[in-house]
PDB file of C-alpha atoms in Angstrom:
ATOM      1  CA  MET A   1      -0.844   0.578 -17.479  1.00  0.00           C
ATOM      2  CA  GLU A   2       1.302  -1.684 -19.594  1.00  0.00           C
ATOM      3  CA  PHE A   3       1.321  -5.450 -19.147  1.00  0.00           C
ATOM      4  CA  VAL A   4       4.941  -6.178 -20.022  1.00  0.00           C
ATOM      5  CA  ASN A   5       4.483  -9.903 -19.417  1.00  0.00           C
ATOM      6  CA  GLU A   6       2.624 -12.208 -17.041  1.00  0.00           C
ATOM      7  CA  GLY A   7       4.727 -11.097 -14.090  1.00  0.00           C
ATOM      8  CA  ILE A   8       5.430  -7.421 -14.786  1.00  0.00           C
ATOM      9  CA  ILE A   9       3.183  -4.367 -15.026  1.00  0.00           C
ATOM     10  CA  LYS A  10       4.559  -0.949 -15.911  1.00  0.00           C
ATOM     11  CA  LEU A  11       2.703   2.010 -14.427  1.00  0.00           C
ATOM     12  CA  ASP A  12       3.431   5.483 -15.735  1.00  0.00           C
ATOM     13  CA  LYS A  13       1.509   7.155 -12.917  1.00  0.00           C
ATOM     14  CA  GLU A  14       2.410  10.396 -11.201  1.00  0.00           C
ATOM     15  CA  LEU A  15       3.589   9.196  -7.803  1.00  0.00           C
ATOM     16  CA  ASN A  16       1.728  10.403  -4.716  1.00  0.00           C
ATOM     17  CA  GLU A  17       3.076  10.757  -1.177  1.00  0.00           C
ATOM     18  CA  LEU A  18       1.873   7.263  -0.262  1.00  0.00           C
ATOM     19  CA  ASP A  19       3.639   5.705  -3.275  1.00  0.00           C
ATOM     20  CA  LYS A  20       6.867   7.510  -2.356  1.00  0.00           C
ATOM     21  CA  PHE A  21       6.598   6.369   1.271  1.00  0.00           C
ATOM     22  CA  VAL A  22       6.086   2.743   0.203  1.00  0.00           C
ATOM     23  CA  LEU A  23       8.908   2.855  -2.361  1.00  0.00           C
ATOM     24  CA  ASP A  24      11.295   4.315   0.200  1.00  0.00           C
ATOM     25  CA  PHE A  25      10.451   1.651   2.773  1.00  0.00           C
ATOM     26  CA  CYS A  26      10.601  -1.231   0.302  1.00  0.00           C
ATOM     27  CA  ARG A  27      14.011  -0.142  -0.986  1.00  0.00           C
ATOM     28  CA  ILE A  28      15.320  -0.799   2.523  1.00  0.00           C
ATOM     29  CA  LEU A  29      13.275  -3.966   3.021  1.00  0.00           C
ATOM     30  CA  GLU A  30      14.424  -5.640  -0.200  1.00  0.00           C
ATOM     31  CA  LYS A  31      18.052  -5.404   0.868  1.00  0.00           C
ATOM     32  CA  HIS A  32      17.300  -7.711   3.782  1.00  0.00           C
ATOM     33  CA  THR A  33      14.479 -10.051   2.777  1.00  0.00           C
ATOM     34  CA  LYS A  34      11.845 -10.951   0.216  1.00  0.00           C
ATOM     35  CA  TYR A  35       8.642  -9.001   0.516  1.00  0.00           C
ATOM     36  CA  MET A  36       5.224  -8.768  -1.066  1.00  0.00           C
ATOM     37  CA  ILE A  37       2.626  -6.012  -0.665  1.00  0.00           C
ATOM     38  CA  VAL A  38      -0.988  -7.134  -0.314  1.00  0.00           C
ATOM     39  CA  SER A  39      -4.472  -5.738   0.237  1.00  0.00           C
ATOM     40  CA  GLY A  40      -5.539  -2.070   0.293  1.00  0.00           C
ATOM     41  CA  TYR A  41      -2.419  -0.373  -1.045  1.00  0.00           C
ATOM     42  CA  VAL A  42      -2.384  -2.700  -4.057  1.00  0.00           C
ATOM     43  CA  ILE A  43      -5.830  -1.439  -5.014  1.00  0.00           C
ATOM     44  CA  ILE A  44      -4.784   2.185  -4.478  1.00  0.00           C
ATOM     45  CA  LEU A  45      -1.618   1.621  -6.533  1.00  0.00           C
ATOM     46  CA  PHE A  46      -3.846   0.695  -9.462  1.00  0.00           C
ATOM     47  CA  GLY A  47      -5.980   3.775  -9.105  1.00  0.00           C
ATOM     48  CA  ARG A  48      -8.799   3.219  -6.597  1.00  0.00           C
ATOM     49  CA  SER A  49      -9.682   6.618  -5.186  1.00  0.00           C
ATOM     50  CA  ARG A  50      -9.506   5.929  -1.479  1.00  0.00           C
ATOM     51  CA  GLY A  51      -6.999   6.329   1.322  1.00  0.00           C
ATOM     52  CA  THR A  52      -5.424   3.914   3.780  1.00  0.00           C
ATOM     53  CA  GLU A  53      -3.686   4.234   7.108  1.00  0.00           C
ATOM     54  CA  ASP A  54      -1.478   1.201   6.643  1.00  0.00           C
ATOM     55  CA  VAL A  55       0.224  -0.809   3.968  1.00  0.00           C
ATOM     56  CA  ASP A  56       0.202  -4.579   4.472  1.00  0.00           C
ATOM     57  CA  VAL A  57       3.433  -6.346   3.649  1.00  0.00           C
ATOM     58  CA  PHE A  58       4.397 -10.006   3.933  1.00  0.00           C
ATOM     59  CA  ILE A  59       8.045 -10.864   4.435  1.00  0.00           C
ATOM     60  CA  LYS A  60       9.943 -14.126   4.412  1.00  0.00           C
ATOM     61  CA  GLU A  61      10.943 -15.646   7.748  1.00  0.00           C
ATOM     62  CA  MET A  62      14.307 -14.295   8.865  1.00  0.00           C
ATOM     63  CA  LYS A  63      17.025 -15.184  11.329  1.00  0.00           C
ATOM     64  CA  LYS A  64      17.149 -12.902  14.348  1.00  0.00           C
ATOM     65  CA  GLN A  65      20.502 -11.374  13.421  1.00  0.00           C
ATOM     66  CA  ASP A  66      19.286 -10.570   9.896  1.00  0.00           C
ATOM     67  CA  PHE A  67      16.074  -9.094  11.272  1.00  0.00           C
ATOM     68  CA  ASN A  68      18.077  -6.917  13.669  1.00  0.00           C
ATOM     69  CA  LYS A  69      20.094  -5.547  10.740  1.00  0.00           C
ATOM     70  CA  LEU A  70      16.845  -4.649   8.963  1.00  0.00           C
ATOM     71  CA  PHE A  71      15.500  -3.013  12.113  1.00  0.00           C
ATOM     72  CA  GLU A  72      18.679  -0.987  12.556  1.00  0.00           C
ATOM     73  CA  GLU A  73      18.707   0.208   8.962  1.00  0.00           C
ATOM     74  CA  LEU A  74      15.064   1.251   9.224  1.00  0.00           C
ATOM     75  CA  GLU A  75      15.918   3.251  12.341  1.00  0.00           C
ATOM     76  CA  ASP A  76      18.939   4.803  10.623  1.00  0.00           C
ATOM     77  CA  LYS A  77      16.754   5.846   7.683  1.00  0.00           C
ATOM     78  CA  GLY A  78      14.209   7.617   9.877  1.00  0.00           C
ATOM     79  CA  TYR A  79      11.633   4.927  10.657  1.00  0.00           C
ATOM     80  CA  GLU A  80      10.450   3.650  14.003  1.00  0.00           C
ATOM     81  CA  CYS A  81       8.404   0.675  15.087  1.00  0.00           C
ATOM     82  CA  ILE A  82       5.282   2.186  16.620  1.00  0.00           C
ATOM     83  CA  ASN A  83       3.773  -0.829  18.326  1.00  0.00           C
ATOM     84  CA  THR A  84       6.672  -2.548  20.048  1.00  0.00           C
ATOM     85  CA  SER A  85      10.303  -2.190  21.114  1.00  0.00           C
ATOM     86  CA  LYS A  86      13.346  -3.352  19.203  1.00  0.00           C
ATOM     87  CA  ARG A  87      13.963  -5.892  21.971  1.00  0.00           C
ATOM     88  CA  ASP A  88      10.575  -7.585  21.523  1.00  0.00           C
ATOM     89  CA  ALA A  89      10.001  -7.045  17.803  1.00  0.00           C
ATOM     90  CA  PHE A  90      11.499 -10.285  16.483  1.00  0.00           C
ATOM     91  CA  GLU A  91       9.636 -12.494  18.955  1.00  0.00           C
ATOM     92  CA  GLU A  92       6.353 -10.698  18.351  1.00  0.00           C
ATOM     93  CA  LEU A  93       6.701 -10.982  14.597  1.00  0.00           C
ATOM     94  CA  ASN A  94       7.235 -14.722  14.986  1.00  0.00           C
ATOM     95  CA  GLU A  95       4.171 -14.933  17.219  1.00  0.00           C
ATOM     96  CA  ASP A  96       2.106 -13.502  14.338  1.00  0.00           C
ATOM     97  CA  ILE A  97       1.877 -10.038  15.864  1.00  0.00           C
ATOM     98  CA  PRO A  98       2.333  -7.586  12.976  1.00  0.00           C
ATOM     99  CA  LEU A  99       4.969  -4.870  13.339  1.00  0.00           C
ATOM    100  CA  ARG A 100       4.044  -1.356  12.312  1.00  0.00           C
ATOM    101  CA  PHE A 101       6.694   1.030  11.037  1.00  0.00           C
ATOM    102  CA  ALA A 102       6.171   4.727  10.416  1.00  0.00           C
ATOM    103  CA  LYS A 103       8.402   7.726   9.869  1.00  0.00           C
ATOM    104  CA  LYS A 104       9.690   8.983  13.228  1.00  0.00           C
ATOM    105  CA  ASN A 105       7.159  11.059  15.159  1.00  0.00           C
ATOM    106  CA  GLN A 106       4.387  10.136  12.762  1.00  0.00           C
ATOM    107  CA  PHE A 107       1.673   7.552  13.077  1.00  0.00           C
ATOM    108  CA  VAL A 108       0.159   7.343   9.627  1.00  0.00           C
ATOM    109  CA  PRO A 109       0.779   6.111   7.094  1.00  0.00           C
ATOM    110  CA  ASN A 110       2.524   3.034   8.426  1.00  0.00           C
ATOM    111  CA  ILE A 111       3.759  -0.260   7.059  1.00  0.00           C
ATOM    112  CA  GLU A 112       2.342  -3.362   8.711  1.00  0.00           C
ATOM    113  CA  ILE A 113       4.768  -6.263   8.411  1.00  0.00           C
ATOM    114  CA  LYS A 114       3.715  -9.884   8.849  1.00  0.00           C
ATOM    115  CA  LEU A 115       5.509 -13.151   8.223  1.00  0.00           C
ATOM    116  CA  ALA A 116       4.295 -15.166   5.252  1.00  0.00           C
ATOM    117  CA  LYS A 117       3.315 -18.512   6.732  1.00  0.00           C
ATOM    118  CA  ARG A 118       0.408 -19.859   4.709  1.00  0.00           C
ATOM    119  CA  PRO A 119       1.527 -21.971   1.729  1.00  0.00           C
ATOM    120  CA  LEU A 120      -0.144 -19.651  -0.790  1.00  0.00           C
ATOM    121  CA  ASP A 121       1.486 -16.540   0.705  1.00  0.00           C
ATOM    122  CA  ILE A 122       4.891 -18.231   0.658  1.00  0.00           C
ATOM    123  CA  HIS A 123       4.307 -19.306  -2.941  1.00  0.00           C
ATOM    124  CA  PHE A 124       3.519 -15.757  -4.123  1.00  0.00           C
ATOM    125  CA  LEU A 125       6.283 -14.231  -2.022  1.00  0.00           C
ATOM    126  CA  GLU A 126       8.776 -16.296  -4.020  1.00  0.00           C
ATOM    127  CA  LYS A 127       7.355 -15.079  -7.328  1.00  0.00           C
ATOM    128  CA  PRO A 128       5.448 -11.832  -6.864  1.00  0.00           C
ATOM    129  CA  LEU A 129       3.950  -9.535  -9.462  1.00  0.00           C
ATOM    130  CA  ARG A 130       6.457  -6.758 -10.180  1.00  0.00           C
ATOM    131  CA  VAL A 131       5.181  -3.230 -10.713  1.00  0.00           C
ATOM    132  CA  ILE A 132       7.606  -0.863 -12.411  1.00  0.00           C
ATOM    133  CA  LEU A 133       7.150   2.795 -11.445  1.00  0.00           C
ATOM    134  CA  SER A 134       9.069   5.907 -12.463  1.00  0.00           C
ATOM    135  CA  GLU A 135      11.120   5.873  -9.255  1.00  0.00           C
ATOM    136  CA  GLY A 136      11.521   2.163  -8.639  1.00  0.00           C
ATOM    137  CA  GLU A 137       9.848  -1.182  -8.441  1.00  0.00           C
ATOM    138  CA  LEU A 138       7.354  -2.723  -6.031  1.00  0.00           C
ATOM    139  CA  ARG A 139       6.573  -6.382  -5.491  1.00  0.00           C
ATOM    140  CA  ILE A 140       2.939  -7.164  -4.941  1.00  0.00           C
ATOM    141  CA  SER A 141       0.599 -10.113  -4.799  1.00  0.00           C
ATOM    142  CA  PHE A 142      -0.960 -11.240  -8.071  1.00  0.00           C
ATOM    143  CA  ILE A 143      -4.402  -9.797  -8.735  1.00  0.00           C
ATOM    144  CA  GLU A 144      -6.424 -13.030  -8.752  1.00  0.00           C
ATOM    145  CA  PRO A 145      -5.555 -14.081  -5.171  1.00  0.00           C
ATOM    146  CA  GLN A 146      -6.110 -10.481  -4.028  1.00  0.00           C
ATOM    147  CA  ILE A 147      -9.658 -10.553  -5.341  1.00  0.00           C
ATOM    148  CA  ALA A 148     -10.324 -14.014  -3.912  1.00  0.00           C
ATOM    149  CA  PHE A 149      -8.942 -13.116  -0.470  1.00  0.00           C
ATOM    150  CA  LYS A 150     -10.964  -9.920  -0.241  1.00  0.00           C
ATOM    151  CA  GLU A 151     -14.164 -11.658  -1.315  1.00  0.00           C
ATOM    152  CA  VAL A 152     -13.783 -14.825   0.769  1.00  0.00           C
ATOM    153  CA  CYS A 153     -11.684 -14.060   3.842  1.00  0.00           C
ATOM    154  CA  LEU A 154     -12.237 -10.353   4.506  1.00  0.00           C
ATOM    155  CA  GLY A 155     -15.651  -9.528   3.097  1.00  0.00           C
ATOM    156  CA  SER A 156     -16.277  -6.076   4.601  1.00  0.00           C
ATOM    157  CA  LYS A 157     -18.049  -3.518   2.440  1.00  0.00           C
ATOM    158  CA  LYS A 158     -14.683  -1.873   1.707  1.00  0.00           C
ATOM    159  CA  ASP A 159     -13.127  -5.204   0.723  1.00  0.00           C
ATOM    160  CA  ILE A 160     -16.001  -6.146  -1.550  1.00  0.00           C
ATOM    161  CA  GLU A 161     -15.709  -2.735  -3.237  1.00  0.00           C
ATOM    162  CA  ASP A 162     -11.934  -3.191  -3.600  1.00  0.00           C
ATOM    163  CA  ALA A 163     -12.418  -6.606  -5.195  1.00  0.00           C
ATOM    164  CA  TYR A 164     -15.084  -5.179  -7.495  1.00  0.00           C
ATOM    165  CA  TYR A 165     -12.713  -2.389  -8.536  1.00  0.00           C
ATOM    166  CA  LEU A 166      -9.928  -4.870  -9.321  1.00  0.00           C
ATOM    167  CA  ARG A 167     -12.327  -7.043 -11.337  1.00  0.00           C
ATOM    168  CA  LYS A 168     -13.371  -4.006 -13.374  1.00  0.00           C
ATOM    169  CA  VAL A 169     -10.014  -2.333 -13.859  1.00  0.00           C
ATOM    170  CA  PHE A 170      -8.334  -5.619 -14.858  1.00  0.00           C
ATOM    171  CA  GLU A 171     -11.252  -6.863 -16.963  1.00  0.00           C
ATOM    172  CA  GLY A 172      -9.931  -9.038 -19.777  1.00  0.00           C
ATOM    173  CA  LYS A 173      -6.525  -9.237 -18.088  1.00  0.00           C
ATOM    174  CA  ILE A 174      -7.324 -11.537 -15.179  1.00  0.00           C
ATOM    175  CA  ASN A 175      -8.161 -15.212 -15.127  1.00  0.00           C
ATOM    176  CA  LYS A 176     -11.584 -15.760 -13.530  1.00  0.00           C
ATOM    177  CA  GLU A 177     -10.964 -19.498 -13.161  1.00  0.00           C
ATOM    178  CA  LYS A 178      -7.899 -18.690 -11.085  1.00  0.00           C
ATOM    179  CA  ILE A 179      -9.992 -16.401  -8.863  1.00  0.00           C
ATOM    180  CA  ASP A 180     -12.451 -19.265  -8.262  1.00  0.00           C
ATOM    181  CA  TYR A 181      -9.563 -21.626  -7.559  1.00  0.00           C
ATOM    182  CA  TYR A 182      -8.070 -19.249  -4.967  1.00  0.00           C
ATOM    183  CA  LYS A 183     -11.495 -18.691  -3.436  1.00  0.00           C
ATOM    184  CA  ARG A 184     -11.791 -22.436  -2.879  1.00  0.00           C
ATOM    185  CA  GLU A 185      -8.256 -22.570  -1.454  1.00  0.00           C
ATOM    186  CA  PHE A 186      -8.892 -19.664   0.926  1.00  0.00           C
ATOM    187  CA  SER A 187     -12.157 -21.284   2.046  1.00  0.00           C
ATOM    188  CA  LYS A 188     -10.393 -24.443   3.294  1.00  0.00           C
TER     189      LYS A 188
ATOM    190  CA  MET B   1     -34.935   8.381   9.217  1.00  0.00           C
ATOM    191  CA  TYR B   2     -35.335   6.016   6.284  1.00  0.00           C
ATOM    192  CA  PHE B   3     -32.135   5.269   4.455  1.00  0.00           C
ATOM    193  CA  ASP B   4     -32.022   2.905   1.495  1.00  0.00           C
ATOM    194  CA  LYS B   5     -28.755   1.016   2.085  1.00  0.00           C
ATOM    195  CA  GLU B   6     -29.152  -1.206  -0.952  1.00  0.00           C
ATOM    196  CA  LYS B   7     -29.627   1.758  -3.231  1.00  0.00           C
ATOM    197  CA  ASN B   8     -26.625   3.466  -1.666  1.00  0.00           C
ATOM    198  CA  ASN B   9     -24.478   0.354  -2.197  1.00  0.00           C
ATOM    199  CA  ARG B  10     -25.601   0.076  -5.811  1.00  0.00           C
ATOM    200  CA  GLU B  11     -24.684   3.713  -6.411  1.00  0.00           C
ATOM    201  CA  ARG B  12     -21.272   3.253  -4.797  1.00  0.00           C
ATOM    202  CA  LEU B  13     -20.557   0.231  -6.998  1.00  0.00           C
ATOM    203  CA  LYS B  14     -21.747   2.156 -10.040  1.00  0.00           C
ATOM    204  CA  PHE B  15     -19.267   4.935  -9.246  1.00  0.00           C
ATOM    205  CA  ILE B  16     -16.458   2.404  -8.701  1.00  0.00           C
ATOM    206  CA  GLU B  17     -17.280   0.890 -12.088  1.00  0.00           C
ATOM    207  CA  MET B  18     -17.228   4.315 -13.750  1.00  0.00           C
ATOM    208  CA  TRP B  19     -13.900   5.221 -12.157  1.00  0.00           C
ATOM    209  CA  ALA B  20     -12.392   1.827 -13.116  1.00  0.00           C
ATOM    210  CA  GLU B  21     -13.498   2.460 -16.699  1.00  0.00           C
ATOM    211  CA  TYR B  22     -11.863   5.898 -16.576  1.00  0.00           C
ATOM    212  CA  VAL B  23      -8.606   4.353 -15.311  1.00  0.00           C
ATOM    213  CA  ARG B  24      -8.735   1.709 -18.064  1.00  0.00           C
ATOM    214  CA  THR B  25      -9.287   4.196 -20.837  1.00  0.00           C
ATOM    215  CA  HIS B  26      -7.059   7.110 -19.808  1.00  0.00           C
ATOM    216  CA  SER B  27      -3.317   7.398 -19.406  1.00  0.00           C
ATOM    217  CA  ASP B  28      -1.753   6.624 -16.028  1.00  0.00           C
ATOM    218  CA  LYS B  29      -0.690  10.260 -15.757  1.00  0.00           C
ATOM    219  CA  GLU B  30      -4.279  11.492 -16.233  1.00  0.00           C
ATOM    220  CA  TRP B  31      -5.976   9.304 -13.620  1.00  0.00           C
ATOM    221  CA  SER B  32      -3.122   9.513 -11.135  1.00  0.00           C
ATOM    222  CA  LYS B  33      -3.180  13.327 -11.138  1.00  0.00           C
ATOM    223  CA  GLN B  34      -6.800  13.188  -9.976  1.00  0.00           C
ATOM    224  CA  GLN B  35      -6.211  10.359  -7.492  1.00  0.00           C
ATOM    225  CA  ASN B  36      -3.231  12.187  -6.008  1.00  0.00           C
ATOM    226  CA  ILE B  37      -5.336  15.172  -4.981  1.00  0.00           C
ATOM    227  CA  LEU B  38      -7.205  12.833  -2.630  1.00  0.00           C
ATOM    228  CA  ILE B  39      -4.267  10.703  -1.460  1.00  0.00           C
ATOM    229  CA  ASN B  40      -1.885  13.600  -0.838  1.00  0.00           C
ATOM    230  CA  SER B  41      -4.493  15.535   1.090  1.00  0.00           C
ATOM    231  CA  LEU B  42      -5.294  12.491   3.257  1.00  0.00           C
ATOM    232  CA  ILE B  43      -1.617  11.979   4.022  1.00  0.00           C
ATOM    233  CA  LYS B  44      -1.129  15.652   4.829  1.00  0.00           C
ATOM    234  CA  ASN B  45      -4.128  15.732   7.149  1.00  0.00           C
ATOM    235  CA  GLY B  46      -3.250  12.406   8.753  1.00  0.00           C
ATOM    236  CA  LEU B  47       0.192  13.662   9.576  1.00  0.00           C
ATOM    237  CA  ARG B  48      -1.183  16.848  11.083  1.00  0.00           C
ATOM    238  CA  LYS B  49      -3.318  14.808  13.498  1.00  0.00           C
ATOM    239  CA  SER B  50      -0.367  12.748  14.731  1.00  0.00           C
TER     240      SER B  50
END
Protein backbone atom coordinates (compact mmCIF):
# COMPACT_ATOMS: atom_id res chain seq x y z
CA MET A 1 0.00 0.00 0.00
CA GLU A 2 1.64 3.19 -1.14
CA PHE A 3 0.38 6.61 -0.07
CA VAL A 4 1.21 8.60 -3.19
CA ASN A 5 -0.22 11.79 -1.70
CA GLU A 6 -3.11 12.87 0.51
CA GLY A 7 -5.66 11.92 -2.13
CA ILE A 8 -4.15 8.87 -3.83
CA ILE A 9 -3.33 5.38 -2.59
CA LYS A 10 -1.66 2.81 -4.83
CA LEU A 11 -2.53 -0.81 -4.11
CA ASP A 12 -0.46 -3.55 -5.71
CA LYS A 13 -2.91 -6.26 -4.68
CA GLU A 14 -3.84 -9.33 -6.69
CA LEU A 15 -7.37 -8.51 -7.80
CA ASN A 16 -10.18 -10.83 -6.72
CA GLU A 17 -13.51 -11.43 -8.47
CA LEU A 18 -15.21 -8.75 -6.38
CA ASP A 19 -12.55 -6.15 -7.27
CA LYS A 20 -12.93 -6.99 -10.97
CA PHE A 21 -16.73 -6.73 -10.75
CA VAL A 22 -16.50 -3.31 -9.06
CA LEU A 23 -13.87 -2.02 -11.50
CA ASP A 24 -15.96 -3.13 -14.47
CA PHE A 25 -19.08 -1.43 -13.14
CA CYS A 26 -17.30 1.78 -12.16
CA ARG A 27 -15.68 2.10 -15.59
CA ILE A 28 -19.20 2.43 -17.00
CA LEU A 29 -20.46 4.63 -14.16
CA GLU A 30 -17.64 7.18 -14.41
CA LYS A 31 -18.49 7.89 -18.03
CA HIS A 32 -21.87 9.22 -16.93
CA THR A 33 -21.51 10.70 -13.45
CA LYS A 34 -19.31 11.21 -10.41
CA TYR A 35 -19.29 8.33 -7.99
CA MET A 36 -17.83 7.35 -4.66
CA ILE A 37 -17.71 3.89 -3.06
CA VAL A 38 -18.43 3.72 0.67
CA SER A 39 -18.79 1.22 3.49
CA GLY A 40 -18.08 -2.53 3.40
CA TYR A 41 -16.29 -2.86 0.07
CA VAL A 42 -13.86 -0.09 1.05
CA ILE A 43 -12.78 -2.16 4.04
CA ILE A 44 -12.47 -5.30 1.90
CA LEU A 45 -10.47 -3.37 -0.72
CA PHE A 46 -7.90 -2.64 1.98
CA GLY A 47 -7.65 -6.24 3.04
CA ARG A 48 -10.32 -7.11 5.62
CA SER A 49 -10.98 -10.82 5.29
CA ARG A 50 -14.74 -10.86 4.94
CA GLY A 51 -17.29 -10.99 2.15
CA THR A 52 -20.16 -8.74 1.13
CA GLU A 53 -23.27 -9.14 -0.96
CA ASP A 54 -23.40 -5.54 -2.10
CA VAL A 55 -21.17 -2.61 -2.83
CA ASP A 56 -22.49 0.78 -1.73
CA VAL A 57 -21.96 3.61 -4.18
CA PHE A 58 -23.00 7.25 -4.02
CA ILE A 59 -23.55 9.10 -7.27
CA LYS A 60 -24.17 12.73 -8.09
CA GLU A 61 -27.72 13.80 -8.93
CA MET A 62 -28.39 13.39 -12.64
CA LYS A 63 -30.88 14.58 -15.21
CA LYS A 64 -33.32 11.91 -16.33
CA GLN A 65 -31.95 11.73 -19.87
CA ASP A 66 -28.39 11.30 -18.59
CA PHE A 67 -29.52 8.64 -16.13
CA ASN A 68 -31.30 6.78 -18.93
CA LYS A 69 -28.07 6.72 -20.95
CA LEU A 70 -26.26 5.21 -17.96
CA PHE A 71 -29.03 2.65 -17.50
CA GLU A 72 -28.89 1.69 -21.17
CA GLU A 73 -25.12 1.29 -21.18
CA LEU A 74 -25.29 -0.88 -18.06
CA GLU A 75 -27.85 -3.08 -19.80
CA ASP A 76 -25.73 -3.23 -22.95
CA LYS A 77 -22.71 -4.30 -20.89
CA GLY A 78 -24.56 -7.18 -19.23
CA TYR A 79 -26.00 -5.65 -16.07
CA GLU A 80 -29.59 -5.50 -14.91
CA CYS A 81 -31.38 -3.60 -12.19
CA ILE A 82 -32.66 -6.29 -9.84
CA ASN A 83 -35.04 -4.30 -7.68
CA THR A 84 -36.99 -2.13 -10.09
CA SER A 85 -37.81 -1.53 -13.76
CA LYS A 86 -36.09 0.89 -16.09
CA ARG A 87 -39.33 2.89 -16.20
CA ASP A 88 -39.39 3.48 -12.44
CA ALA A 89 -35.66 3.53 -11.67
CA PHE A 90 -35.03 7.27 -11.98
CA GLU A 91 -38.00 8.25 -9.80
CA GLU A 92 -37.14 5.67 -7.17
CA LEU A 93 -33.53 6.78 -7.02
CA ASN A 94 -34.71 10.34 -6.45
CA GLU A 95 -37.05 9.13 -3.71
CA ASP A 96 -34.00 7.72 -1.88
CA ILE A 97 -34.74 4.13 -2.86
CA PRO A 98 -31.36 2.57 -3.73
CA LEU A 99 -31.02 0.81 -7.08
CA ARG A 100 -29.28 -2.54 -7.16
CA PHE A 101 -27.42 -3.67 -10.25
CA ALA A 102 -26.02 -7.14 -10.80
CA LYS A 103 -24.74 -9.12 -13.76
CA LYS A 104 -27.69 -10.54 -15.71
CA ASN A 105 -29.21 -13.64 -14.13
CA GLN A 106 -27.18 -13.19 -10.98
CA PHE A 107 -28.16 -11.71 -7.66
CA VAL A 108 -24.90 -11.31 -5.80
CA PRO A 109 -22.68 -9.47 -5.76
CA ASN A 110 -24.59 -6.33 -6.63
CA ILE A 111 -23.93 -2.61 -6.67
CA GLU A 112 -26.28 -0.51 -4.56
CA ILE A 113 -26.53 3.01 -5.96
CA LYS A 114 -27.80 5.95 -3.92
CA LEU A 115 -27.84 9.67 -4.58
CA ALA A 116 -25.43 11.75 -2.51
CA LYS A 117 -27.64 14.25 -0.73
CA ARG A 118 -26.08 14.98 2.64
CA PRO A 119 -23.60 17.89 2.52
CA LEU A 120 -20.69 15.70 3.67
CA ASP A 121 -21.40 13.03 1.04
CA ILE A 122 -21.60 15.69 -1.68
CA HIS A 123 -18.35 17.21 -0.43
CA PHE A 124 -16.45 13.90 -0.62
CA LEU A 125 -18.06 12.94 -3.92
CA GLU A 126 -16.47 16.04 -5.46
CA LYS A 127 -13.03 15.12 -4.13
CA PRO A 128 -12.84 11.41 -3.34
CA LEU A 129 -9.86 9.32 -2.34
CA ARG A 130 -8.46 7.67 -5.48
CA VAL A 131 -7.21 4.10 -5.27
CA ILE A 132 -4.94 3.00 -8.11
CA LEU A 133 -5.10 -0.73 -8.87
CA SER A 134 -3.35 -2.81 -11.52
CA GLU A 135 -6.41 -2.76 -13.79
CA GLY A 136 -7.81 0.69 -13.12
CA GLU A 137 -8.80 3.22 -10.55
CA LEU A 138 -11.58 3.39 -7.97
CA ARG A 139 -12.94 6.43 -6.19
CA ILE A 140 -13.78 5.90 -2.57
CA SER A 141 -14.66 7.88 0.52
CA PHE A 142 -11.77 9.08 2.68
CA ILE A 143 -10.94 6.78 5.58
CA GLU A 144 -11.71 9.15 8.47
CA PRO A 145 -15.40 9.69 7.59
CA GLN A 146 -15.74 5.95 6.91
CA ILE A 147 -14.61 5.15 10.44
CA ALA A 148 -16.79 7.87 11.96
CA PHE A 149 -19.90 6.80 10.02
CA LYS A 150 -19.49 3.15 10.95
CA GLU A 151 -18.95 3.96 14.62
CA VAL A 152 -21.66 6.61 14.99
CA CYS A 153 -24.41 5.96 12.45
CA LEU A 154 -24.26 2.21 11.80
CA GLY A 155 -22.83 0.65 14.93
CA SER A 156 -23.56 -3.05 14.33
CA LYS A 157 -20.96 -5.56 15.47
CA LYS A 158 -19.76 -5.88 11.86
CA ASP A 159 -19.47 -2.10 11.49
CA ILE A 160 -17.57 -1.69 14.73
CA GLU A 161 -15.17 -4.43 13.61
CA ASP A 162 -14.77 -2.74 10.20
CA ALA A 163 -13.99 0.59 11.85
CA TYR A 164 -11.53 -1.12 14.19
CA TYR A 165 -9.81 -2.76 11.21
CA LEU A 166 -9.49 0.58 9.40
CA ARG A 167 -8.09 2.24 12.54
CA LYS A 168 -5.48 -0.51 12.83
CA VAL A 169 -4.51 -0.91 9.19
CA PHE A 170 -4.20 2.87 8.69
CA GLU A 171 -2.53 3.52 12.05
CA GLY A 172 -0.21 6.51 11.74
CA LYS A 173 -1.78 7.44 8.40
CA ILE A 174 -5.15 8.74 9.54
CA ASN A 175 -6.04 11.88 11.43
CA LYS A 176 -7.85 11.00 14.68
CA GLU A 177 -9.00 14.59 15.17
CA LYS A 178 -10.74 14.39 11.81
CA ILE A 179 -12.48 11.17 12.87
CA ASP A 180 -13.78 12.93 16.00
CA TYR A 181 -14.88 15.90 13.90
CA TYR A 182 -16.83 13.65 11.50
CA LYS A 183 -18.33 11.75 14.42
CA ARG A 184 -19.70 15.02 15.77
CA GLU A 185 -20.99 15.98 12.31
CA PHE A 186 -22.69 12.61 11.79
CA SER A 187 -24.27 12.87 15.26
CA LYS A 188 -26.11 16.11 14.40
CA MET B 1 -25.58 -23.27 27.20
CA TYR B 2 -23.26 -20.62 28.60
CA PHE B 3 -21.52 -18.56 25.98
CA ASP B 4 -19.15 -15.74 26.89
CA LYS B 5 -20.02 -13.08 24.30
CA GLU B 6 -17.56 -10.54 25.66
CA LYS B 7 -14.70 -12.99 25.45
CA ASN B 8 -15.74 -13.94 21.93
CA ASN B 9 -15.83 -10.27 20.89
CA ARG B 10 -12.41 -9.65 22.41
CA GLU B 11 -10.99 -12.62 20.51
CA ARG B 12 -12.54 -11.43 17.25
CA LEU B 13 -11.03 -7.97 17.70
CA LYS B 14 -7.69 -9.53 18.57
CA PHE B 15 -7.76 -11.48 15.30
CA ILE B 16 -8.74 -8.35 13.34
CA GLU B 17 -5.80 -6.54 14.93
CA MET B 18 -3.42 -9.38 14.03
CA TRP B 19 -4.65 -9.48 10.43
CA ALA B 20 -4.41 -5.67 10.12
CA GLU B 21 -0.82 -5.89 11.35
CA TYR B 22 -0.12 -8.59 8.76
CA VAL B 23 -1.57 -6.38 6.00
CA ARG B 24 0.52 -3.42 7.20
CA THR B 25 3.75 -5.36 7.27
CA HIS B 26 3.48 -7.56 4.17
CA SER B 27 3.29 -6.73 0.50
CA ASP B 28 -0.12 -6.19 -1.10
CA LYS B 29 0.46 -9.28 -3.23
CA GLU B 30 1.06 -11.46 -0.15
CA TRP B 31 -2.03 -10.48 1.84
CA SER B 32 -4.30 -10.26 -1.18
CA LYS B 33 -3.46 -13.82 -2.27
CA GLN B 34 -4.76 -15.06 1.08
CA GLN B 35 -7.78 -12.74 1.11
CA ASN B 36 -8.72 -13.79 -2.42
CA ILE B 37 -9.14 -17.43 -1.42
CA LEU B 38 -12.02 -16.31 0.81
CA ILE B 39 -13.52 -13.64 -1.46
CA ASN B 40 -13.40 -15.70 -4.65
CA SER B 41 -14.95 -18.70 -2.96
CA LEU B 42 -17.76 -16.55 -1.52
CA ILE B 43 -18.48 -15.07 -4.93
CA LYS B 44 -18.44 -18.48 -6.58
CA ASN B 45 -20.80 -19.96 -4.00
CA GLY B 46 -23.06 -16.92 -4.00
CA LEU B 47 -23.46 -17.16 -7.73
CA ARG B 48 -24.28 -20.85 -7.54
CA LYS B 49 -27.16 -20.10 -5.15
CA SER B 50 -28.70 -17.50 -7.46
